[in-house]
Coordinates of N, CA and C in Angstrom, one line a residue:
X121 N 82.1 168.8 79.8 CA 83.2 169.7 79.7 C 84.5 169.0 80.3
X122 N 84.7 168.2 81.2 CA 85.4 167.4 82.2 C 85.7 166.7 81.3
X123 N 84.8 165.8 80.6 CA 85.1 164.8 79.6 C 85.7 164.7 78.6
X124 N 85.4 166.3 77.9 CA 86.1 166.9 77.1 C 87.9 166.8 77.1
X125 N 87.4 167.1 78.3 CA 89.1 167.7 78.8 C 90.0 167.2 78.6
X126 N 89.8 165.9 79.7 CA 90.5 164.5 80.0 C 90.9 163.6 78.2
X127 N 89.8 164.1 77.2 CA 90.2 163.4 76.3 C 91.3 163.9 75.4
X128 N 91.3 165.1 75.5 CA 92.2 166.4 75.1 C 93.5 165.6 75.6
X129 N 93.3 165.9 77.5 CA 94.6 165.4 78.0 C 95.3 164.5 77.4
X130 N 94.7 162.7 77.3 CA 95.0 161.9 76.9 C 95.5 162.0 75.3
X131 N 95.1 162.6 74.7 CA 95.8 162.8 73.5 C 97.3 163.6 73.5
X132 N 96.7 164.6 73.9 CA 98.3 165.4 74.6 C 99.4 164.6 74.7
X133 N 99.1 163.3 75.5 CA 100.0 162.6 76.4 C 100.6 161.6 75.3
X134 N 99.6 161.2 74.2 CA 100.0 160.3 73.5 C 101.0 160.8 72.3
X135 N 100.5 162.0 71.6 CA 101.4 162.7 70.9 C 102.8 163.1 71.7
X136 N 102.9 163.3 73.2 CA 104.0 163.6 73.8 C 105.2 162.4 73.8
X137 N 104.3 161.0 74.1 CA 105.1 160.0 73.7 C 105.7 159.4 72.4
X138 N 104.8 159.8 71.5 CA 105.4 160.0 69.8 C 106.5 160.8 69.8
X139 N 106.1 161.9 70.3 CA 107.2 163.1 69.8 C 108.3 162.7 70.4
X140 N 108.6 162.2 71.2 CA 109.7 161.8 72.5 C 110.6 160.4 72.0
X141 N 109.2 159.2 71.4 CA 110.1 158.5 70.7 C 110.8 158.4 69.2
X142 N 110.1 159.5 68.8 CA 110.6 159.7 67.2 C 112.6 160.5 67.5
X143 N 111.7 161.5 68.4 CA 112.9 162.4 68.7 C 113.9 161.9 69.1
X144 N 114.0 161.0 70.1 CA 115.5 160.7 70.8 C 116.5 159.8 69.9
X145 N 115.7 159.0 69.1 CA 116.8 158.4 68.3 C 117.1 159.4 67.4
X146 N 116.7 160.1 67.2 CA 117.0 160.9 65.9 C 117.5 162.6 65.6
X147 N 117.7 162.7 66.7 CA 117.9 164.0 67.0 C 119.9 164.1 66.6
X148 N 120.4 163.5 66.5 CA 122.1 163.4 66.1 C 121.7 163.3 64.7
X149 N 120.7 162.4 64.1 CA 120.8 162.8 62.1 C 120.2 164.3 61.9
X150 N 119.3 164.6 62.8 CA 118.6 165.9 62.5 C 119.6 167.3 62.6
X151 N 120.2 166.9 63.9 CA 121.4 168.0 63.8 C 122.5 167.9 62.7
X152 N 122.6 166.8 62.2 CA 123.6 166.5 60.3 C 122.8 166.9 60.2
X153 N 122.0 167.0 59.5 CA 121.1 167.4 58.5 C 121.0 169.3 58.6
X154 N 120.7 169.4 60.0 CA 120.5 170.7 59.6 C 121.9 171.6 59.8
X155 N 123.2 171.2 60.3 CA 124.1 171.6 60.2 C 124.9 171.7 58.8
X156 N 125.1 170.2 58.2 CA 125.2 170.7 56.9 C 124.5 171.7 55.9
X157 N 123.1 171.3 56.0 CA 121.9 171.8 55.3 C 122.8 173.5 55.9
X158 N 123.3 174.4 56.8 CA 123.1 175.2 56.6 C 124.8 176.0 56.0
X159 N 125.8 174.6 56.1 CA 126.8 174.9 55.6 C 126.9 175.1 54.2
X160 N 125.8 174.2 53.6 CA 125.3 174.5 51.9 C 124.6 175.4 51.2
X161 N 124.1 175.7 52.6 CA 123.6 177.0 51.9 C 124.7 178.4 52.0
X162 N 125.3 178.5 53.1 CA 126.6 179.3 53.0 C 127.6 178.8 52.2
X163 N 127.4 177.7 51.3 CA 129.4 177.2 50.7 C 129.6 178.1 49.7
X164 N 128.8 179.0 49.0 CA 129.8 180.0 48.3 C 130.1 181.3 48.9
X165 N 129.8 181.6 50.0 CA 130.2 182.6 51.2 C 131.2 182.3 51.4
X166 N 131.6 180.7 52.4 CA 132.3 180.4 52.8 C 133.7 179.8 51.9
X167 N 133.5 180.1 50.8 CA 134.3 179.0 49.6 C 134.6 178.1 49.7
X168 N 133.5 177.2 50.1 CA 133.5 175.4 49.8 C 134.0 175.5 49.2
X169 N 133.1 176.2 47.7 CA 133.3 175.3 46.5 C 134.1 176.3 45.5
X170 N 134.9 175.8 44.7 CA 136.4 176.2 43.9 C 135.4 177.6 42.9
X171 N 136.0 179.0 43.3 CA 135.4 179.6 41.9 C 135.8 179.3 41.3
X172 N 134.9 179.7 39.6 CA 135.5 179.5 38.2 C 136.8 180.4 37.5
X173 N 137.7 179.5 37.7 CA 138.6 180.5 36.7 C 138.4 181.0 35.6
X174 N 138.9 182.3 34.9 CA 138.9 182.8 33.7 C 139.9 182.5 33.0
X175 N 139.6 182.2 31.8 CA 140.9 181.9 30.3 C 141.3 183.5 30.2
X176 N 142.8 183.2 29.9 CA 143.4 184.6 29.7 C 143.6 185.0 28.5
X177 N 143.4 183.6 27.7 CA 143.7 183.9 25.5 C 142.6 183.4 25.3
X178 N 141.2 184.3 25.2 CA 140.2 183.5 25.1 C 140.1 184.0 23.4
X179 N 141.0 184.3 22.3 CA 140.7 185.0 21.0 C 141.1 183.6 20.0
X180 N 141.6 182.7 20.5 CA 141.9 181.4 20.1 C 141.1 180.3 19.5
X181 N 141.0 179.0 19.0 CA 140.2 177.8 18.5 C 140.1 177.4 19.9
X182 N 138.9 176.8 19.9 CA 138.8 175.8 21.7 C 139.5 174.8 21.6
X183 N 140.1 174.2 22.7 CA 140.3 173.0 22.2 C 139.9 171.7 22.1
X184 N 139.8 170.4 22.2 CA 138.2 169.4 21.8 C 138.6 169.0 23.7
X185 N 137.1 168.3 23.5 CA 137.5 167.5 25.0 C 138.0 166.8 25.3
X186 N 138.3 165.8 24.1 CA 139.5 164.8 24.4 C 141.0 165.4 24.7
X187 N 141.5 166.5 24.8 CA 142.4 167.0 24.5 C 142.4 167.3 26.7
X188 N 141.7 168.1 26.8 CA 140.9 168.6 28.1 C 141.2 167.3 29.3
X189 N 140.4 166.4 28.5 CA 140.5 164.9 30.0 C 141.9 164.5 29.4
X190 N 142.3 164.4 28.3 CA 144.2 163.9 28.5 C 144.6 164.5 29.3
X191 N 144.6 165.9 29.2 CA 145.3 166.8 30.3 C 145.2 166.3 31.7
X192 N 144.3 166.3 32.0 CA 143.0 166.2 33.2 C 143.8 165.1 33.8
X193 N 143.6 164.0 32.9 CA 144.4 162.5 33.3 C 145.6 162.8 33.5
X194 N 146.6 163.1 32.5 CA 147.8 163.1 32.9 C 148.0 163.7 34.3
X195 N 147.8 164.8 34.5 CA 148.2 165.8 35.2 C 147.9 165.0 37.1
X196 N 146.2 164.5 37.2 CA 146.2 163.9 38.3 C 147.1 162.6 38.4
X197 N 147.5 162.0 37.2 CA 148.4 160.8 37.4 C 149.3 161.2 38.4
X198 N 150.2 162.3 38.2 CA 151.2 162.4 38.5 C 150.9 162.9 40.1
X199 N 149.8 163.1 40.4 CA 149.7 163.4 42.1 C 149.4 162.0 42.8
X200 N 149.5 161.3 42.0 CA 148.8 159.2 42.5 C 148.1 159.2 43.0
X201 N 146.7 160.0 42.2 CA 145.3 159.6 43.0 C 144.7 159.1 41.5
X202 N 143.7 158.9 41.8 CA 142.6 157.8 40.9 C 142.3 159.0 39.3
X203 N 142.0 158.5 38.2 CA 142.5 159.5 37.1 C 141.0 159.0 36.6
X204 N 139.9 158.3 37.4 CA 138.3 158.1 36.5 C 137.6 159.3 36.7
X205 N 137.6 159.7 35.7 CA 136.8 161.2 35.7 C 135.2 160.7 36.5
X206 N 134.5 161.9 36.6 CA 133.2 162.0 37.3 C 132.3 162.6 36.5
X207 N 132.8 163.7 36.1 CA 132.6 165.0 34.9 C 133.0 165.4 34.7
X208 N 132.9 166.3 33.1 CA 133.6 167.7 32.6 C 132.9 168.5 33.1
X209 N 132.8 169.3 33.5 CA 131.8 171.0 33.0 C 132.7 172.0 32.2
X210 N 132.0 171.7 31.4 CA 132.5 172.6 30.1 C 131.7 173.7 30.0
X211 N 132.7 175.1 29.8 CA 132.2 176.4 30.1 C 133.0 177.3 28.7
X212 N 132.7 177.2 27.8 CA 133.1 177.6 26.6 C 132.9 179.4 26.7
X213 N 131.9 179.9 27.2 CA 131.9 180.8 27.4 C 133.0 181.9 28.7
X214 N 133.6 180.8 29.5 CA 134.6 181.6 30.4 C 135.6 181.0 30.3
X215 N 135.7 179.9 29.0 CA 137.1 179.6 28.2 C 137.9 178.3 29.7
X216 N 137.1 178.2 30.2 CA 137.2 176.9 31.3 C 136.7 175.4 31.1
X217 N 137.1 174.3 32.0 CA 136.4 173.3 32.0 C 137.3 173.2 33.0
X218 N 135.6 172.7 34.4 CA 136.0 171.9 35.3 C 136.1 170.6 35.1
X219 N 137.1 169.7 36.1 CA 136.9 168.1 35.9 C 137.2 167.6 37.3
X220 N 136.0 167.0 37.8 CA 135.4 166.4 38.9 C 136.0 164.5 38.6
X221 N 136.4 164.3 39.8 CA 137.0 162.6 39.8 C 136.0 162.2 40.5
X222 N 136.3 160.6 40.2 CA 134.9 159.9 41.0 C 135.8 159.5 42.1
X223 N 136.7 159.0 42.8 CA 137.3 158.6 43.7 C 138.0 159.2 44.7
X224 N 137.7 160.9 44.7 CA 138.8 161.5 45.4 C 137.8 163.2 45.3
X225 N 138.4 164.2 46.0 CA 137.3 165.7 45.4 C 138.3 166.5 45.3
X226 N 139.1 166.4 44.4 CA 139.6 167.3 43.5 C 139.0 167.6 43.0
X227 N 139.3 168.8 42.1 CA 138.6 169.5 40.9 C 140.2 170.4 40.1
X228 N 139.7 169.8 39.0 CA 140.9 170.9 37.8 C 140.0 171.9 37.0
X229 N 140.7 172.9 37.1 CA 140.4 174.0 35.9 C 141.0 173.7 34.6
X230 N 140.8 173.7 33.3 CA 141.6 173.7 32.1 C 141.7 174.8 31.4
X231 N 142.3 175.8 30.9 CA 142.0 176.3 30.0 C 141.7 175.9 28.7
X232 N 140.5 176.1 28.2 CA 139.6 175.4 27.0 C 140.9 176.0 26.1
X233 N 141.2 177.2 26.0 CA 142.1 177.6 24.8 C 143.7 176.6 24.3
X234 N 144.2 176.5 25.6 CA 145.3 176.4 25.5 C 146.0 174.9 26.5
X235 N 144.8 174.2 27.5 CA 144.9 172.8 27.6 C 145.3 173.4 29.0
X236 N 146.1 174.4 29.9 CA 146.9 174.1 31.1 C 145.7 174.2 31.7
X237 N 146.4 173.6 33.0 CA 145.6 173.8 34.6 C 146.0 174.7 35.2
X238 N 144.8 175.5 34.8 CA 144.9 176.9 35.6 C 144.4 176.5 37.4
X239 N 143.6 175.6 37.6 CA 143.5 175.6 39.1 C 143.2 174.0 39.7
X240 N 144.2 173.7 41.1 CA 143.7 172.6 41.4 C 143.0 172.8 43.0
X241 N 141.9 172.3 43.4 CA 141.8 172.7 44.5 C 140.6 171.3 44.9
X242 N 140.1 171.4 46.1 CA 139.5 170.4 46.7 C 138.0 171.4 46.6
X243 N 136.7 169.9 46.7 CA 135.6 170.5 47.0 C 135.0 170.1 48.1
X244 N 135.0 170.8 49.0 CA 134.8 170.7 50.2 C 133.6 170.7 50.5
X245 N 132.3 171.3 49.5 CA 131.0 171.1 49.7 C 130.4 170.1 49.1
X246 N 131.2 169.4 47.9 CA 130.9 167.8 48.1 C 130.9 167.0 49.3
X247 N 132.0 167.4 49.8 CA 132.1 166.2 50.9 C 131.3 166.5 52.0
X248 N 130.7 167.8 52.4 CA 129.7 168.2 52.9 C 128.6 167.6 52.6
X249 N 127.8 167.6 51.2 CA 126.6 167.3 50.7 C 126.4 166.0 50.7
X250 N 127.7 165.3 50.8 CA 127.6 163.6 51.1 C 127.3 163.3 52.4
X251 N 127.8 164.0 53.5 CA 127.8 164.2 54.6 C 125.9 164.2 55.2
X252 N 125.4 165.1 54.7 CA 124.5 165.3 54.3 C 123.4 164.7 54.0
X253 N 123.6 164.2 53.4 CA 122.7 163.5 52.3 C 123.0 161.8 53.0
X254 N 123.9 161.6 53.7 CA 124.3 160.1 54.2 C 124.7 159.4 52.9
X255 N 124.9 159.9 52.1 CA 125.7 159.0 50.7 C 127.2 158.9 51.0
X256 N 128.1 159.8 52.1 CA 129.2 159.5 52.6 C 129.7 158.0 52.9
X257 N 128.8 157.1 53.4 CA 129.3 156.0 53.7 C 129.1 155.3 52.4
X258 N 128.3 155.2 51.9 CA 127.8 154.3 50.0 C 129.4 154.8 49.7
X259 N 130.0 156.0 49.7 CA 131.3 156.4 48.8 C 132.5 155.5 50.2
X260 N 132.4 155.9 50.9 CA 133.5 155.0 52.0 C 133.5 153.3 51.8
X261 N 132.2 152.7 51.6 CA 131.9 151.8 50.9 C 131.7 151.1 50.1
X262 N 132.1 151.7 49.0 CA 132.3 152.0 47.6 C 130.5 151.1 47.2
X263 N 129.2 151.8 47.6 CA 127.9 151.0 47.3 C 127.5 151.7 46.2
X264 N 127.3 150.6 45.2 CA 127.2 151.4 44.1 C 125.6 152.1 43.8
X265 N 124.7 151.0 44.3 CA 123.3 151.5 45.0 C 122.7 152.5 45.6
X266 N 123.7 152.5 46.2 CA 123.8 153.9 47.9 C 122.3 153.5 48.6
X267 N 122.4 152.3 49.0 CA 121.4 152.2 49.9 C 121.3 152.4 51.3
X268 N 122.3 153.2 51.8 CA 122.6 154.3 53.0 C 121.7 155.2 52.6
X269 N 122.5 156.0 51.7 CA 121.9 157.1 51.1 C 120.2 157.3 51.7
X270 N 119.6 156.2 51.2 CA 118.3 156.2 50.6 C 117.7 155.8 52.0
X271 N 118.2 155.2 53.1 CA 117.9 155.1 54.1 C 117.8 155.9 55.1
X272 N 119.0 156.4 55.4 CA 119.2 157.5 56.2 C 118.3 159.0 55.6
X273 N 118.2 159.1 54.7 CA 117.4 160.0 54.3 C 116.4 160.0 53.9
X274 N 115.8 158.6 54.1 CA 114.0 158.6 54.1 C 113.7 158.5 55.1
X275 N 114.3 157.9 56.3 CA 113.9 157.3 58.0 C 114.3 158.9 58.7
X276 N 115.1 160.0 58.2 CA 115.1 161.6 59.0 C 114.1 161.9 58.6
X277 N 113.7 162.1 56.8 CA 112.5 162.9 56.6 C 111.5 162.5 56.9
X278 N 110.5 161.3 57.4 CA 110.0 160.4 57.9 C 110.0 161.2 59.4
X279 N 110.8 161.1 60.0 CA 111.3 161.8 61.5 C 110.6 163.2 62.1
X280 N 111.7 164.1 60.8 CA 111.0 164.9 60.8 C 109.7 165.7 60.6
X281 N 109.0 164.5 59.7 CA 107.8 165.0 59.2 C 106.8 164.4 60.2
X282 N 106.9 163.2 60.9 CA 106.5 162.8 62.5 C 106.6 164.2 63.3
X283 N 107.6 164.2 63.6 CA 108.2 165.5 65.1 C 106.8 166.7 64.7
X284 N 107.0 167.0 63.0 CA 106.4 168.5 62.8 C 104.5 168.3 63.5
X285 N 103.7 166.8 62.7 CA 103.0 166.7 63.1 C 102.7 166.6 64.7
X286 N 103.4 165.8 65.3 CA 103.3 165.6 66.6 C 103.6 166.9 67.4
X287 N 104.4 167.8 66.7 CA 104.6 169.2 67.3 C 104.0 169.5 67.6
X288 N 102.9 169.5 66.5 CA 101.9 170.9 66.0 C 100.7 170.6 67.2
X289 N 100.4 169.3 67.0 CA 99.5 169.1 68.3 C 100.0 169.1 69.6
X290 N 101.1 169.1 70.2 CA 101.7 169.2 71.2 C 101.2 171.1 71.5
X291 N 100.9 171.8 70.8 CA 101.1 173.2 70.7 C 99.8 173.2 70.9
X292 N 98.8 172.7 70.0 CA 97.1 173.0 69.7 C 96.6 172.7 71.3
X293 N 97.0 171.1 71.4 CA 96.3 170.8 72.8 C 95.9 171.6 74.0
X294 N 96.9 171.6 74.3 CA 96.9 173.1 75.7 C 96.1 174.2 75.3
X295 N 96.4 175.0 74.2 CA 95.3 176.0 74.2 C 93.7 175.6 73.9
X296 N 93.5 174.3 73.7 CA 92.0 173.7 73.4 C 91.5 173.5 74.3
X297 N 92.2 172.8 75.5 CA 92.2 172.5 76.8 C 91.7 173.8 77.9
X298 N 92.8 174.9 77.6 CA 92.4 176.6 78.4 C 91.4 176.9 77.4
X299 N 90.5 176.5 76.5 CA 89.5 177.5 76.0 C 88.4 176.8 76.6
X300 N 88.6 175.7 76.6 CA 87.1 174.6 77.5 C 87.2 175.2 78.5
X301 N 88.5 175.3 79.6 CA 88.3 175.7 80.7 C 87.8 177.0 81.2
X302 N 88.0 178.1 79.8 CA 87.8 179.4 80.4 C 86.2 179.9 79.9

C-alpha cells in the first residue's frame, strides 16, 4: 500500500513539472487566445463587425460586379489606401455588396441597384481574429505563407492540450492517493 502510494506520489510530481513547464511559457498566448476567442464570440453584440446595409430601390436591374469593384476602387482611391480588393460579398437579396481590401480593414457597402456607397466603416473583428489566430504578424509582415500563423497556433493548441492532460491527472492523483489511504 506504501508502495503504492509513493508511486502515485512520484507521478503527481512529474505531471506537476509538465504542467508547470508547458504553462509558464505559455500562459500570455493562452490568455490571446482566450481573450480574443471571447471577443469573437461577442463581435456581433459588441459591433465588431459592420451590419449589413439595406438597398432603398430594390424594384430596379442589379447592377453587374464589375460596375460594384469600379465603384469600390474608385471610391477607396480617393481616401489613399490600397484599392486590391480581398472580396465581394454579394447579397442580391438585401440589394448589397460588401467589399473587403487585402491591405487595410475597411469594408464598403454598395448598393447592387444603384452603384453608391451606402456604408464605409472598419472591421474590427478581423483585426481581432488575426490577433487571434497569430496571422497578425504574417499581415504586418506581409508572409504570404503565414508561417506565424501556423506556428503560434499549433505550439498553444499543443500547450493546451498538454496543460488539459496534465490537469486532469494533477486532479485524479490526490484522490487515488486518499482512497489507498482510507
Amino acid at each position: 500500500m506504501k508502495a503504492k502510494t509513493k508511486t502515485l506520489a512520484k507521478q503527481s510530481r512529474i505531471y506537476r513539472k509538465l504542467h508547470r513547464f508547458v504553462a509558464v511559457p505559455f500562459v500570455v498566448f493562452m490568455f490571446i487566445m482566450g481573450a480574443t476567442g471571447l471577443l469573437l464570440a461577442w463581435k456581433d453584440q459588441l459591433q465588431f463587425k459592420p451590419s449589413t446595409q439595406k438597398s432603398i430601390a430594390n424594384n430596379r436591374d442589379l447592377i453587374s460586379l464589375d460596375v460594384i469593384k469600379n465603384n469600390a476602387v474608385a471610391y477607396i482611391e480617393k481616401t489613399n489606401l490600397s484599392s486590391e480588393i480581398n472580396r465581394i460579398d454579394y447579397r442580391p437579396n438585401k440589394g448589397t455588396a460588401k467589399v473587403r481590401f487585402e491591405n487595410h480593414f475597411t469594408e464598403l457597402q454598395i448598393d447592387c441597384y444603384s452603384g453608391q456607397i451606402i456604408s464605409e466603416k472598419q472591421r474590427t473583428a478581423d483585426i481581432i481574429e488575426m490577433i487571434h489566430d497569430g496571422s497578425i504578424l504574417d499581415y504586418l509582415f506581409k508572409n504570404q505563407s503565414k508561417p506565424v500563423k501556423l506556428f503560434y497556433s499549433s505550439a498553444t493548441s499543443l500547450a493546451l492540450i498538454l496543460l488539459s492532460f496534465s490537469g486532469f491527472w494533477l486532479w485524479l492523483k490526490p484522490r487515488q492517493i486518499k482512497k489507498i489511504k482510507s
